Amino acid sequence: AQTVVDGLMQQLLIFFIRICLFREDPADSPKAPAFLATVVVIYALLSFTILMLGDGMAPSSLVAAIALGLGIEAGATIALLRFRNVVQRFIPTMSALLASSALLNLVMMPVTMIAELLGTAMLALVGWVALFWWVAVAGFILQRAANLSFGQAAAFAFTIQLVYLATLGSLTAS
């Protein structure tokens, strides 16, 4: 039984890596609510770990920031899918968005640590590359899920990031 679970986990990992490389259709993401719940937990734990390594925020603030990000991402995604009359695609779309984000964060963690050693300019470059890669991946997922052009979907993904950062900034400033 363990070999079956390991094989399934490996298949899912490869599937989401292929989404990050624009080689797999995000619509083929698992459609089970339990799978989305598992992805949310993995995403939240990974995000918490990464933020604890570098941000210097209190753990309770990190939990609030992650919950805020999840809420904004889920709310915007469901609103977009509802507007496009494809709300039934929410679970596989959120699963694809969060799993690919977690994978990208995992890949970027050691890259960011190395960039920190190389100086501020390299760290900024890595940050911009990571942001644009994420916007491209999220745009790819949203393009397929909501029947949008890639440009529209990428702009929507970028806007979600800006809303999150602006909201987080206003909360931490107060």
mmCIF file with all atom_site columns, C-alpha atoms in Angstrom:
data_model
loop_
_atom_site.group_PDB
_atom_site.id
_atom_site.type_symbol
_atom_site.label_atom_id
_atom_site.label_alt_id
_atom_site.label_comp_id
_atom_site.label_asym_id
_atom_site.label_entity_id
_atom_site.label_seq_id
_atom_site.pdbx_PDB_ins_code
_atom_site.Cartn_x
_atom_site.Cartn_y
_atom_site.Cartn_z
_atom_site.occupancy
_atom_site.B_iso_or_equiv
_atom_site.pdbx_formal_charge
_atom_site.auth_seq_id
_atom_site.auth_comp_id
_atom_site.auth_asym_id
_atom_site.auth_atom_id
_atom_site.pdbx_PDB_model_num
ATOM 1   C CA . ALA A 1 1   ? 0.000   0.000  0.000   1.00 0.00 ? 1   ALA A CA 1
ATOM 2   C CA . GLN A 1 2   ? 2.872   2.371  0.776   1.00 0.00 ? 2   GLN A CA 1
ATOM 3   C CA . THR A 1 3   ? 4.273   1.909  -2.744  1.00 0.00 ? 3   THR A CA 1
ATOM 4   C CA . VAL A 1 4   ? 0.924   2.941  -4.206  1.00 0.00 ? 4   VAL A CA 1
ATOM 5   C CA . VAL A 1 5   ? 0.875   6.096  -2.060  1.00 0.00 ? 5   VAL A CA 1
ATOM 6   C CA . ASP A 1 6   ? 4.485   6.898  -2.976  1.00 0.00 ? 6   ASP A CA 1
ATOM 7   C CA . GLY A 1 7   ? 3.709   6.370  -6.661  1.00 0.00 ? 7   GLY A CA 1
ATOM 8   C CA . LEU A 1 8   ? 0.657   8.635  -6.452  1.00 0.00 ? 8   LEU A CA 1
ATOM 9   C CA . MET A 1 9   ? 2.614   11.350 -4.641  1.00 0.00 ? 9   MET A CA 1
ATOM 10  C CA . GLN A 1 10  ? 5.349   11.160 -7.272  1.00 0.00 ? 10  GLN A CA 1
ATOM 11  C CA . GLN A 1 11  ? 2.776   11.422 -10.076 1.00 0.00 ? 11  GLN A CA 1
ATOM 12  C CA . LEU A 1 12  ? 1.181   14.464 -8.433  1.00 0.00 ? 12  LEU A CA 1
ATOM 13  C CA . LEU A 1 13  ? 4.557   16.125 -7.907  1.00 0.00 ? 13  LEU A CA 1
ATOM 14  C CA . ILE A 1 14  ? 5.480   15.574 -11.554 1.00 0.00 ? 14  ILE A CA 1
ATOM 15  C CA . PHE A 1 15  ? 2.043   16.813 -12.636 1.00 0.00 ? 15  PHE A CA 1
ATOM 16  C CA . PHE A 1 16  ? 2.428   20.109 -10.750 1.00 0.00 ? 16  PHE A CA 1
ATOM 17  C CA . ILE A 1 17  ? 6.031   20.552 -11.901 1.00 0.00 ? 17  ILE A CA 1
ATOM 18  C CA . ARG A 1 18  ? 4.747   20.171 -15.457 1.00 0.00 ? 18  ARG A CA 1
ATOM 19  C CA . ILE A 1 19  ? 2.100   22.846 -14.772 1.00 0.00 ? 19  ILE A CA 1
ATOM 20  C CA . CYS A 1 20  ? 4.911   25.177 -13.649 1.00 0.00 ? 20  CYS A CA 1
ATOM 21  C CA . LEU A 1 21  ? 6.610   24.456 -16.983 1.00 0.00 ? 21  LEU A CA 1
ATOM 22  C CA . PHE A 1 22  ? 3.358   25.055 -18.944 1.00 0.00 ? 22  PHE A CA 1
ATOM 23  C CA . ARG A 1 23  ? 3.281   21.430 -20.124 1.00 0.00 ? 23  ARG A CA 1
ATOM 24  C CA . GLU A 1 24  ? 0.228   20.088 -18.315 1.00 0.00 ? 24  GLU A CA 1
ATOM 25  C CA . ASP A 1 25  ? -3.393  21.157 -18.366 1.00 0.00 ? 25  ASP A CA 1
ATOM 26  C CA . PRO A 1 26  ? -4.361  22.541 -14.932 1.00 0.00 ? 26  PRO A CA 1
ATOM 27  C CA . ALA A 1 27  ? -7.920  21.321 -15.562 1.00 0.00 ? 27  ALA A CA 1
ATOM 28  C CA . ASP A 1 28  ? -6.589  17.820 -14.907 1.00 0.00 ? 28  ASP A CA 1
ATOM 29  C CA . SER A 1 29  ? -5.865  18.742 -11.272 1.00 0.00 ? 29  SER A CA 1
ATOM 30  C CA . PRO A 1 30  ? -7.696  16.548 -8.753  1.00 0.00 ? 30  PRO A CA 1
ATOM 31  C CA . LYS A 1 31  ? -11.246 17.731 -8.174  1.00 0.00 ? 31  LYS A CA 1
ATOM 32  C CA . ALA A 1 32  ? -11.736 16.346 -4.652  1.00 0.00 ? 32  ALA A CA 1
ATOM 33  C CA . PRO A 1 33  ? -12.292 18.858 -1.835  1.00 0.00 ? 33  PRO A CA 1
ATOM 34  C CA . ALA A 1 34  ? -10.069 16.702 0.419   1.00 0.00 ? 34  ALA A CA 1
ATOM 35  C CA . PHE A 1 35  ? -7.206  17.127 -2.047  1.00 0.00 ? 35  PHE A CA 1
ATOM 36  C CA . LEU A 1 36  ? -7.638  20.918 -2.018  1.00 0.00 ? 36  LEU A CA 1
ATOM 37  C CA . ALA A 1 37  ? -7.682  20.867 1.802   1.00 0.00 ? 37  ALA A CA 1
ATOM 38  C CA . THR A 1 38  ? -4.431  18.883 1.794   1.00 0.00 ? 38  THR A CA 1
ATOM 39  C CA . VAL A 1 39  ? -2.836  21.325 -0.648  1.00 0.00 ? 39  VAL A CA 1
ATOM 40  C CA . VAL A 1 40  ? -3.942  24.279 1.520   1.00 0.00 ? 40  VAL A CA 1
ATOM 41  C CA . VAL A 1 41  ? -2.286  22.718 4.580   1.00 0.00 ? 41  VAL A CA 1
ATOM 42  C CA . ILE A 1 42  ? 0.948   21.949 2.695   1.00 0.00 ? 42  ILE A CA 1
ATOM 43  C CA . TYR A 1 43  ? 0.971   25.446 1.162   1.00 0.00 ? 43  TYR A CA 1
ATOM 44  C CA . ALA A 1 44  ? 0.369   27.099 4.557   1.00 0.00 ? 44  ALA A CA 1
ATOM 45  C CA . LEU A 1 45  ? 3.045   25.058 6.345   1.00 0.00 ? 45  LEU A CA 1
ATOM 46  C CA . LEU A 1 46  ? 5.599   25.677 3.615   1.00 0.00 ? 46  LEU A CA 1
ATOM 47  C CA . SER A 1 47  ? 4.772   29.393 3.502   1.00 0.00 ? 47  SER A CA 1
ATOM 48  C CA . PHE A 1 48  ? 5.041   29.633 7.283   1.00 0.00 ? 48  PHE A CA 1
ATOM 49  C CA . THR A 1 49  ? 8.443   27.898 7.239   1.00 0.00 ? 49  THR A CA 1
ATOM 50  C CA . ILE A 1 50  ? 9.796   30.127 4.477   1.00 0.00 ? 50  ILE A CA 1
ATOM 51  C CA . LEU A 1 51  ? 8.535   33.304 6.139   1.00 0.00 ? 51  LEU A CA 1
ATOM 52  C CA . MET A 1 52  ? 9.974   32.238 9.509   1.00 0.00 ? 52  MET A CA 1
ATOM 53  C CA . LEU A 1 53  ? 13.388  31.892 7.878   1.00 0.00 ? 53  LEU A CA 1
ATOM 54  C CA . GLY A 1 54  ? 13.576  35.398 6.571   1.00 0.00 ? 54  GLY A CA 1
ATOM 55  C CA . ASP A 1 55  ? 10.922  37.890 7.495   1.00 0.00 ? 55  ASP A CA 1
ATOM 56  C CA . GLY A 1 56  ? 11.400  38.424 11.216  1.00 0.00 ? 56  GLY A CA 1
ATOM 57  C CA . MET A 1 57  ? 7.636   38.765 11.772  1.00 0.00 ? 57  MET A CA 1
ATOM 58  C CA . ALA A 1 58  ? 5.989   37.249 14.829  1.00 0.00 ? 58  ALA A CA 1
ATOM 59  C CA . PRO A 1 59  ? 4.535   33.764 14.210  1.00 0.00 ? 59  PRO A CA 1
ATOM 60  C CA . SER A 1 60  ? 0.994   35.011 14.872  1.00 0.00 ? 60  SER A CA 1
ATOM 61  C CA . SER A 1 61  ? 1.477   37.739 12.261  1.00 0.00 ? 61  SER A CA 1
ATOM 62  C CA . LEU A 1 62  ? 2.757   35.149 9.792   1.00 0.00 ? 62  LEU A CA 1
ATOM 63  C CA . VAL A 1 63  ? -0.328  32.990 10.305  1.00 0.00 ? 63  VAL A CA 1
ATOM 64  C CA . ALA A 1 64  ? -2.524  36.048 9.730   1.00 0.00 ? 64  ALA A CA 1
ATOM 65  C CA . ALA A 1 65  ? -0.554  37.008 6.593   1.00 0.00 ? 65  ALA A CA 1
ATOM 66  C CA . ILE A 1 66  ? -0.877  33.485 5.158   1.00 0.00 ? 66  ILE A CA 1
ATOM 67  C CA . ALA A 1 67  ? -4.599  33.358 5.953   1.00 0.00 ? 67  ALA A CA 1
ATOM 68  C CA . LEU A 1 68  ? -5.047  36.772 4.349   1.00 0.00 ? 68  LEU A CA 1
ATOM 69  C CA . GLY A 1 69  ? -3.220  35.629 1.224   1.00 0.00 ? 69  GLY A CA 1
ATOM 70  C CA . LEU A 1 70  ? -5.283  32.458 0.990   1.00 0.00 ? 70  LEU A CA 1
ATOM 71  C CA . GLY A 1 71  ? -8.498  34.430 1.479   1.00 0.00 ? 71  GLY A CA 1
ATOM 72  C CA . ILE A 1 72  ? -7.652  36.987 -1.193  1.00 0.00 ? 72  ILE A CA 1
ATOM 73  C CA . GLU A 1 73  ? -6.518  34.294 -3.643  1.00 0.00 ? 73  GLU A CA 1
ATOM 74  C CA . ALA A 1 74  ? -9.597  32.132 -3.057  1.00 0.00 ? 74  ALA A CA 1
ATOM 75  C CA . GLY A 1 75  ? -12.028 35.067 -3.099  1.00 0.00 ? 75  GLY A CA 1
ATOM 76  C CA . ALA A 1 76  ? -10.611 36.550 -6.292  1.00 0.00 ? 76  ALA A CA 1
ATOM 77  C CA . THR A 1 77  ? -10.452 33.157 -8.000  1.00 0.00 ? 77  THR A CA 1
ATOM 78  C CA . ILE A 1 78  ? -14.017 32.215 -7.148  1.00 0.00 ? 78  ILE A CA 1
ATOM 79  C CA . ALA A 1 79  ? -15.224 35.676 -8.211  1.00 0.00 ? 79  ALA A CA 1
ATOM 80  C CA . LEU A 1 80  ? -13.440 35.337 -11.564 1.00 0.00 ? 80  LEU A CA 1
ATOM 81  C CA . LEU A 1 81  ? -14.752 31.826 -12.158 1.00 0.00 ? 81  LEU A CA 1
ATOM 82  C CA . ARG A 1 82  ? -18.272 32.851 -11.168 1.00 0.00 ? 82  ARG A CA 1
ATOM 83  C CA . PHE A 1 83  ? -18.096 35.864 -13.509 1.00 0.00 ? 83  PHE A CA 1
ATOM 84  C CA . ARG A 1 84  ? -16.971 33.545 -16.334 1.00 0.00 ? 84  ARG A CA 1
ATOM 85  C CA . ASN A 1 85  ? -19.745 31.018 -15.447 1.00 0.00 ? 85  ASN A CA 1
ATOM 86  C CA . VAL A 1 86  ? -17.281 28.226 -14.685 1.00 0.00 ? 86  VAL A CA 1
ATOM 87  C CA . VAL A 1 87  ? -17.396 28.221 -10.878 1.00 0.00 ? 87  VAL A CA 1
ATOM 88  C CA . GLN A 1 88  ? -17.382 24.392 -10.908 1.00 0.00 ? 88  GLN A CA 1
ATOM 89  C CA . ARG A 1 89  ? -13.679 24.663 -11.800 1.00 0.00 ? 89  ARG A CA 1
ATOM 90  C CA . PHE A 1 90  ? -12.809 26.259 -8.452  1.00 0.00 ? 90  PHE A CA 1
ATOM 91  C CA . ILE A 1 91  ? -11.379 23.206 -6.663  1.00 0.00 ? 91  ILE A CA 1
ATOM 92  C CA . PRO A 1 92  ? -8.981  22.082 -9.425  1.00 0.00 ? 92  PRO A CA 1
ATOM 93  C CA . THR A 1 93  ? -8.033  25.711 -10.128 1.00 0.00 ? 93  THR A CA 1
ATOM 94  C CA . MET A 1 94  ? -7.212  26.505 -6.484  1.00 0.00 ? 94  MET A CA 1
ATOM 95  C CA . SER A 1 95  ? -5.399  23.188 -6.150  1.00 0.00 ? 95  SER A CA 1
ATOM 96  C CA . ALA A 1 96  ? -3.271  24.014 -9.195  1.00 0.00 ? 96  ALA A CA 1
ATOM 97  C CA . LEU A 1 97  ? -2.611  27.597 -8.022  1.00 0.00 ? 97  LEU A CA 1
ATOM 98  C CA . LEU A 1 98  ? -1.579  26.640 -4.493  1.00 0.00 ? 98  LEU A CA 1
ATOM 99  C CA . ALA A 1 99  ? 0.388   23.506 -5.398  1.00 0.00 ? 99  ALA A CA 1
ATOM 100 C CA . SER A 1 100 ? 2.340   25.323 -8.105  1.00 0.00 ? 100 SER A CA 1
ATOM 101 C CA . SER A 1 101 ? 2.948   28.266 -5.774  1.00 0.00 ? 101 SER A CA 1
ATOM 102 C CA . ALA A 1 102 ? 4.240   25.903 -3.082  1.00 0.00 ? 102 ALA A CA 1
ATOM 103 C CA . LEU A 1 103 ? 6.559   24.236 -5.610  1.00 0.00 ? 103 LEU A CA 1
ATOM 104 C CA . LEU A 1 104 ? 7.879   27.556 -6.869  1.00 0.00 ? 104 LEU A CA 1
ATOM 105 C CA . ASN A 1 105 ? 8.461   28.709 -3.283  1.00 0.00 ? 105 ASN A CA 1
ATOM 106 C CA . LEU A 1 106 ? 10.318  25.497 -2.541  1.00 0.00 ? 106 LEU A CA 1
ATOM 107 C CA . VAL A 1 107 ? 12.539  25.964 -5.611  1.00 0.00 ? 107 VAL A CA 1
ATOM 108 C CA . MET A 1 108 ? 13.124  29.638 -4.857  1.00 0.00 ? 108 MET A CA 1
ATOM 109 C CA . MET A 1 109 ? 14.078  29.120 -1.206  1.00 0.00 ? 109 MET A CA 1
ATOM 110 C CA . PRO A 1 110 ? 17.668  27.931 -1.802  1.00 0.00 ? 110 PRO A CA 1
ATOM 111 C CA . VAL A 1 111 ? 18.044  30.293 -4.766  1.00 0.00 ? 111 VAL A CA 1
ATOM 112 C CA . THR A 1 112 ? 17.033  33.202 -2.534  1.00 0.00 ? 112 THR A CA 1
ATOM 113 C CA . MET A 1 113 ? 19.444  32.121 0.196   1.00 0.00 ? 113 MET A CA 1
ATOM 114 C CA . ILE A 1 114 ? 22.302  32.059 -2.315  1.00 0.00 ? 114 ILE A CA 1
ATOM 115 C CA . ALA A 1 115 ? 21.212  35.421 -3.759  1.00 0.00 ? 115 ALA A CA 1
ATOM 116 C CA . GLU A 1 116 ? 21.262  36.957 -0.263  1.00 0.00 ? 116 GLU A CA 1
ATOM 117 C CA . LEU A 1 117 ? 24.949  36.048 -0.034  1.00 0.00 ? 117 LEU A CA 1
ATOM 118 C CA . LEU A 1 118 ? 25.627  37.713 -3.391  1.00 0.00 ? 118 LEU A CA 1
ATOM 119 C CA . GLY A 1 119 ? 24.117  41.065 -2.415  1.00 0.00 ? 119 GLY A CA 1
ATOM 120 C CA . THR A 1 120 ? 21.042  43.224 -2.663  1.00 0.00 ? 120 THR A CA 1
ATOM 121 C CA . ALA A 1 121 ? 21.043  43.564 -6.455  1.00 0.00 ? 121 ALA A CA 1
ATOM 122 C CA . MET A 1 122 ? 21.087  39.787 -6.964  1.00 0.00 ? 122 MET A CA 1
ATOM 123 C CA . LEU A 1 123 ? 18.373  39.329 -4.336  1.00 0.00 ? 123 LEU A CA 1
ATOM 124 C CA . ALA A 1 124 ? 16.195  41.920 -6.091  1.00 0.00 ? 124 ALA A CA 1
ATOM 125 C CA . LEU A 1 125 ? 16.744  40.197 -9.438  1.00 0.00 ? 125 LEU A CA 1
ATOM 126 C CA . VAL A 1 126 ? 15.769  36.816 -7.988  1.00 0.00 ? 126 VAL A CA 1
ATOM 127 C CA . GLY A 1 127 ? 12.675  38.409 -6.432  1.00 0.00 ? 127 GLY A CA 1
ATOM 128 C CA . TRP A 1 128 ? 11.564  39.863 -9.753  1.00 0.00 ? 128 TRP A CA 1
ATOM 129 C CA . VAL A 1 129 ? 12.214  36.605 -11.613 1.00 0.00 ? 129 VAL A CA 1
ATOM 130 C CA . ALA A 1 130 ? 10.217  34.698 -8.997  1.00 0.00 ? 130 ALA A CA 1
ATOM 131 C CA . LEU A 1 131 ? 7.327   37.174 -9.203  1.00 0.00 ? 131 LEU A CA 1
ATOM 132 C CA . PHE A 1 132 ? 7.139   37.066 -12.986 1.00 0.00 ? 132 PHE A CA 1
ATOM 133 C CA . TRP A 1 133 ? 7.472   33.287 -13.094 1.00 0.00 ? 133 TRP A CA 1
ATOM 134 C CA . TRP A 1 134 ? 4.619   32.997 -10.591 1.00 0.00 ? 134 TRP A CA 1
ATOM 135 C CA . VAL A 1 135 ? 2.468   35.483 -12.541 1.00 0.00 ? 135 VAL A CA 1
ATOM 136 C CA . ALA A 1 136 ? 3.118   33.502 -15.723 1.00 0.00 ? 136 ALA A CA 1
ATOM 137 C CA . VAL A 1 137 ? 2.225   30.179 -14.066 1.00 0.00 ? 137 VAL A CA 1
ATOM 138 C CA . ALA A 1 138 ? -0.875  31.621 -12.378 1.00 0.00 ? 138 ALA A CA 1
ATOM 139 C CA . GLY A 1 139 ? -1.836  33.295 -15.656 1.00 0.00 ? 139 GLY A CA 1
ATOM 140 C CA . PHE A 1 140 ? -1.494  29.957 -17.436 1.00 0.00 ? 140 PHE A CA 1
ATOM 141 C CA . ILE A 1 141 ? -3.726  28.256 -14.854 1.00 0.00 ? 141 ILE A CA 1
ATOM 142 C CA . LEU A 1 142 ? -6.345  31.036 -14.862 1.00 0.00 ? 142 LEU A CA 1
ATOM 143 C CA . GLN A 1 143 ? -6.296  31.271 -18.667 1.00 0.00 ? 143 GLN A CA 1
ATOM 144 C CA . ARG A 1 144 ? -7.299  27.630 -18.901 1.00 0.00 ? 144 ARG A CA 1
ATOM 145 C CA . ALA A 1 145 ? -9.775  27.717 -16.005 1.00 0.00 ? 145 ALA A CA 1
ATOM 146 C CA . ALA A 1 146 ? -11.624 30.926 -16.904 1.00 0.00 ? 146 ALA A CA 1
ATOM 147 C CA . ASN A 1 147 ? -11.298 30.888 -20.706 1.00 0.00 ? 147 ASN A CA 1
ATOM 148 C CA . LEU A 1 148 ? -9.311  34.129 -20.793 1.00 0.00 ? 148 LEU A CA 1
ATOM 149 C CA . SER A 1 149 ? -6.433  35.268 -22.949 1.00 0.00 ? 149 SER A CA 1
ATOM 150 C CA . PHE A 1 150 ? -3.045  34.708 -21.341 1.00 0.00 ? 150 PHE A CA 1
ATOM 151 C CA . GLY A 1 151 ? -2.565  38.476 -21.020 1.00 0.00 ? 151 GLY A CA 1
ATOM 152 C CA . GLN A 1 152 ? -5.874  38.920 -19.208 1.00 0.00 ? 152 GLN A CA 1
ATOM 153 C CA . ALA A 1 153 ? -5.187  35.992 -16.900 1.00 0.00 ? 153 ALA A CA 1
ATOM 154 C CA . ALA A 1 154 ? -1.624  37.123 -16.102 1.00 0.00 ? 154 ALA A CA 1
ATOM 155 C CA . ALA A 1 155 ? -2.871  40.665 -15.422 1.00 0.00 ? 155 ALA A CA 1
ATOM 156 C CA . PHE A 1 156 ? -5.503  39.234 -13.075 1.00 0.00 ? 156 PHE A CA 1
ATOM 157 C CA . ALA A 1 157 ? -2.861  37.134 -11.265 1.00 0.00 ? 157 ALA A CA 1
ATOM 158 C CA . PHE A 1 158 ? -0.575  40.161 -10.955 1.00 0.00 ? 158 PHE A CA 1
ATOM 159 C CA . THR A 1 159 ? -3.451  42.254 -9.605  1.00 0.00 ? 159 THR A CA 1
ATOM 160 C CA . ILE A 1 160 ? -4.192  39.609 -6.969  1.00 0.00 ? 160 ILE A CA 1
ATOM 161 C CA . GLN A 1 161 ? -0.553  39.825 -5.841  1.00 0.00 ? 161 GLN A CA 1
ATOM 162 C CA . LEU A 1 162 ? -0.692  43.630 -5.688  1.00 0.00 ? 162 LEU A CA 1
ATOM 163 C CA . VAL A 1 163 ? -3.938  43.578 -3.683  1.00 0.00 ? 163 VAL A CA 1
ATOM 164 C CA . TYR A 1 164 ? -2.417  41.105 -1.242  1.00 0.00 ? 164 TYR A CA 1
ATOM 165 C CA . LEU A 1 165 ? 0.801   43.104 -0.829  1.00 0.00 ? 165 LEU A CA 1
ATOM 166 C CA . ALA A 1 166 ? -1.078  46.392 -0.438  1.00 0.00 ? 166 ALA A CA 1
ATOM 167 C CA . THR A 1 167 ? -3.467  44.874 2.107   1.00 0.00 ? 167 THR A CA 1
ATOM 168 C CA . LEU A 1 168 ? -0.633  43.238 4.006   1.00 0.00 ? 168 LEU A CA 1
ATOM 169 C CA . GLY A 1 169 ? 1.338   46.475 3.952   1.00 0.00 ? 169 GLY A CA 1
ATOM 170 C CA . SER A 1 170 ? -1.570  48.474 5.318   1.00 0.00 ? 170 SER A CA 1
ATOM 171 C CA . LEU A 1 171 ? -2.154  45.927 8.084   1.00 0.00 ? 171 LEU A CA 1
ATOM 172 C CA . THR A 1 172 ? 1.488   45.788 9.170   1.00 0.00 ? 172 THR A CA 1
ATOM 173 C CA . ALA A 1 173 ? 1.755   49.584 9.097   1.00 0.00 ? 173 ALA A CA 1
ATOM 174 C CA . SER A 1 174 ? -1.127  49.990 11.539  1.00 0.00 ? 174 SER A CA 1
#
